XYZ file of C-alpha atoms in Angstrom:
203
model
C 28.972 -5.416 18.618
C 25.880 -2.896 17.915
C 23.477 -2.634 20.335
C 19.976 -3.111 18.985
C 17.515 -0.323 18.988
C 14.896 0.205 21.149
C 12.019 1.822 18.862
C 12.567 -0.958 16.391
C 8.982 -2.648 16.108
C 8.903 -6.421 15.195
C 6.021 -8.444 14.276
C 6.417 -9.850 17.789
C 6.285 -6.225 19.817
C 2.698 -5.559 17.017
C 1.484 -8.762 18.425
C 1.671 -7.834 21.834
C 0.211 -4.384 21.419
C -2.623 -5.925 20.086
C -2.785 -8.391 22.768
C -2.351 -5.751 25.234
C -5.623 -3.831 23.691
C -7.890 -6.613 24.062
C -6.804 -7.376 27.680
C -4.564 -10.402 27.197
C -1.160 -10.963 28.181
C 1.746 -10.660 26.269
C 3.840 -13.596 24.853
C 7.311 -14.632 24.311
C 7.265 -16.060 20.726
C 4.568 -16.015 17.978
C 3.433 -19.410 19.093
C 0.535 -20.010 16.668
C -0.710 -22.838 19.065
C -1.939 -20.309 21.043
C -5.442 -19.155 19.828
C -5.233 -15.619 20.566
C -1.963 -15.209 19.488
C -2.787 -17.028 15.810
C -5.899 -14.479 15.704
C -3.564 -11.349 16.668
C -0.877 -12.603 14.028
C -3.492 -13.290 11.270
C -5.464 -10.365 11.940
C -1.845 -8.314 11.437
C -0.504 -9.734 8.525
C -4.328 -9.632 7.063
C -5.003 -5.692 7.756
C -1.180 -5.097 6.709
C -1.835 -6.288 3.434
C -5.383 -4.573 2.874
C -3.592 -1.333 4.258
C -0.855 -1.393 1.581
C -3.126 -2.342 -1.202
C -4.524 1.260 -0.769
C -1.357 2.459 -2.387
C 1.137 4.887 -0.624
C 3.883 6.888 -1.095
C 6.515 4.413 0.198
C 5.000 1.366 -1.538
C 3.851 2.675 -5.158
C 6.156 3.317 -8.290
C 5.519 4.966 -11.429
C 6.878 3.827 -14.771
C 8.547 0.806 -13.204
C 9.945 -1.419 -15.960
C 9.407 -5.406 -16.269
C 11.445 -7.287 -18.398
C 9.980 -9.877 -20.675
C 11.460 -13.475 -20.175
C 12.730 -15.716 -22.987
C 8.938 -16.462 -23.921
C 7.889 -12.625 -24.251
C 5.942 -13.347 -20.960
C 5.852 -10.763 -17.665
C 5.739 -12.931 -14.380
C 4.376 -10.731 -11.839
C 6.434 -11.105 -8.621
C 4.583 -12.148 -5.442
C 4.814 -9.060 -3.678
C 3.318 -7.067 -6.256
C -0.351 -6.139 -4.828
C -1.559 -3.974 -8.091
C -0.161 -3.619 -11.489
C -1.080 -1.503 -14.338
C 0.222 0.126 -17.197
C 1.645 3.195 -17.571
C -0.635 5.899 -19.394
C 1.539 6.024 -22.144
C 0.055 2.547 -23.333
C -3.195 3.904 -24.650
C -4.051 1.000 -27.044
C -2.947 -1.408 -24.811
C -4.785 -2.851 -21.249
C -3.143 -4.969 -19.123
C -4.420 -7.143 -16.343
C -3.126 -9.911 -14.054
C -3.907 -13.320 -15.103
C -1.965 -16.606 -13.883
C 0.025 -15.091 -12.207
C 1.707 -13.025 -15.480
C 0.976 -9.925 -17.339
C -2.184 -10.410 -19.833
C -2.833 -8.115 -22.844
C -6.679 -7.737 -22.783
C -6.446 -6.143 -26.176
C -4.060 -8.409 -27.824
C -5.396 -11.545 -26.193
C -2.065 -12.538 -25.382
C 0.477 -12.818 -22.758
C 3.358 -12.044 -24.947
C 5.084 -8.543 -25.080
C 7.307 -7.784 -28.031
C 8.752 -4.596 -25.785
C 12.348 -4.811 -24.466
C 10.793 -3.051 -21.467
C 7.504 -2.877 -20.161
C 6.546 0.221 -18.147
C 4.264 -0.272 -15.235
C 2.549 1.598 -12.066
C 2.863 -0.918 -9.477
C 2.262 -1.119 -5.779
C 4.343 -3.273 -3.554
C 3.858 -5.567 -0.482
C 6.517 -4.820 2.113
C 7.302 -6.904 5.196
C 6.823 -5.571 8.345
C 10.337 -4.083 9.130
C 9.954 -2.106 5.840
C 6.823 -0.122 6.906
C 7.100 3.801 7.917
C 6.156 3.907 11.682
C 2.856 5.853 11.003
C 1.912 2.908 8.818
C 2.788 0.476 11.577
C 1.054 2.107 14.071
C -2.361 2.463 11.654
C -2.216 -0.978 10.895
C -1.760 -1.959 14.434
C -4.532 -0.136 15.912
C -6.865 -1.227 13.127
C -5.721 -4.574 13.793
C -6.479 -4.337 17.394
C -10.108 -3.352 16.786
C -10.969 -6.209 14.243
C -9.033 -8.564 17.119
C -11.286 -7.284 19.760
C -14.149 -8.284 17.563
C -13.130 -11.682 17.237
C -11.455 -12.210 20.637
C -13.532 -10.294 23.125
C -16.749 -8.929 21.403
C -17.301 -6.395 23.451
C -19.039 -3.205 22.222
C -17.403 -0.661 24.635
C -13.936 -1.784 24.036
C -14.356 -1.882 20.281
C -15.596 1.744 20.166
C -12.545 2.814 22.306
C -10.287 1.143 20.056
C -11.903 2.193 16.986
C -11.297 5.821 18.014
C -7.743 5.203 18.418
C -7.597 3.927 14.792
C -9.244 6.877 13.552
C -6.517 8.947 15.449
C -3.626 6.803 13.684
C -5.399 6.806 10.116
C -5.211 10.432 10.398
C -1.361 10.459 11.552
C -0.714 7.788 8.721
C -2.413 10.362 6.277
C -0.542 13.400 7.729
C 2.528 11.583 6.738
C 1.273 10.417 3.673
C 0.458 14.020 2.690
C 4.192 15.108 3.759
C 5.637 12.424 2.059
C 3.738 12.741 -1.310
C 4.297 16.678 -1.814
C 0.642 17.145 -2.890
C -0.707 20.225 -3.654
C -4.395 21.737 -3.997
C -4.066 21.911 -7.516
C -3.351 18.562 -8.073
C 0.236 18.611 -10.168
C 0.851 15.459 -11.751
C 4.152 13.614 -11.788
C 6.741 15.824 -13.534
C 4.453 18.402 -14.801
C 2.496 21.620 -13.885
C -0.756 21.894 -15.172
C -1.938 24.603 -13.282
C -2.483 28.013 -15.240
C -2.902 30.960 -12.869
C -5.592 33.674 -13.455
C -5.107 35.785 -16.423
C -7.320 38.879 -16.606
C -7.030 39.635 -20.303
C -9.156 36.128 -21.057
C -12.035 37.258 -18.746
C -11.745 40.555 -21.225
C -11.374 38.632 -24.364
C -14.369 36.400 -23.802
């Protein structure tokens, strides 16, 4: 029988962290009849969606293939926060409309391609989020919950300082995971040209 890990952060633990940050007692269940619990949980869900919508390395995919259905339409999954055609589709312009991928250029929902490749930002459940992202979401949700429940300016400023620190940690994690460089190399290529003195002389 496997033992549960002590560092697994569930939504209940996240809500209790938010409640503790605003001076409220912890709870054992996510009872929505408790106003403070309901506010903390709703704020956590809201902030989680907002933060994930920014698009991070862990929830962003490029060139993701979508297959049209029998009506040649592409139904967008519910856990898609952002979707756009890859740069290869220069003569088409897609947007989300009525839960489907709509081509604004052709004014149609129909796609004749066998596969349509898109850049996607996904929405993940709480258990699938990286720990630095969870910590940032909890810190941001705590500062927002403070304004909704307590309304103390001093407490809000203290929570904002922690929020700023946790965002810095989240960005540090993002930079490490994304392997970004100063030169902004695009995916799968290296467009950086080193300095070549003869070009200056040639001019």
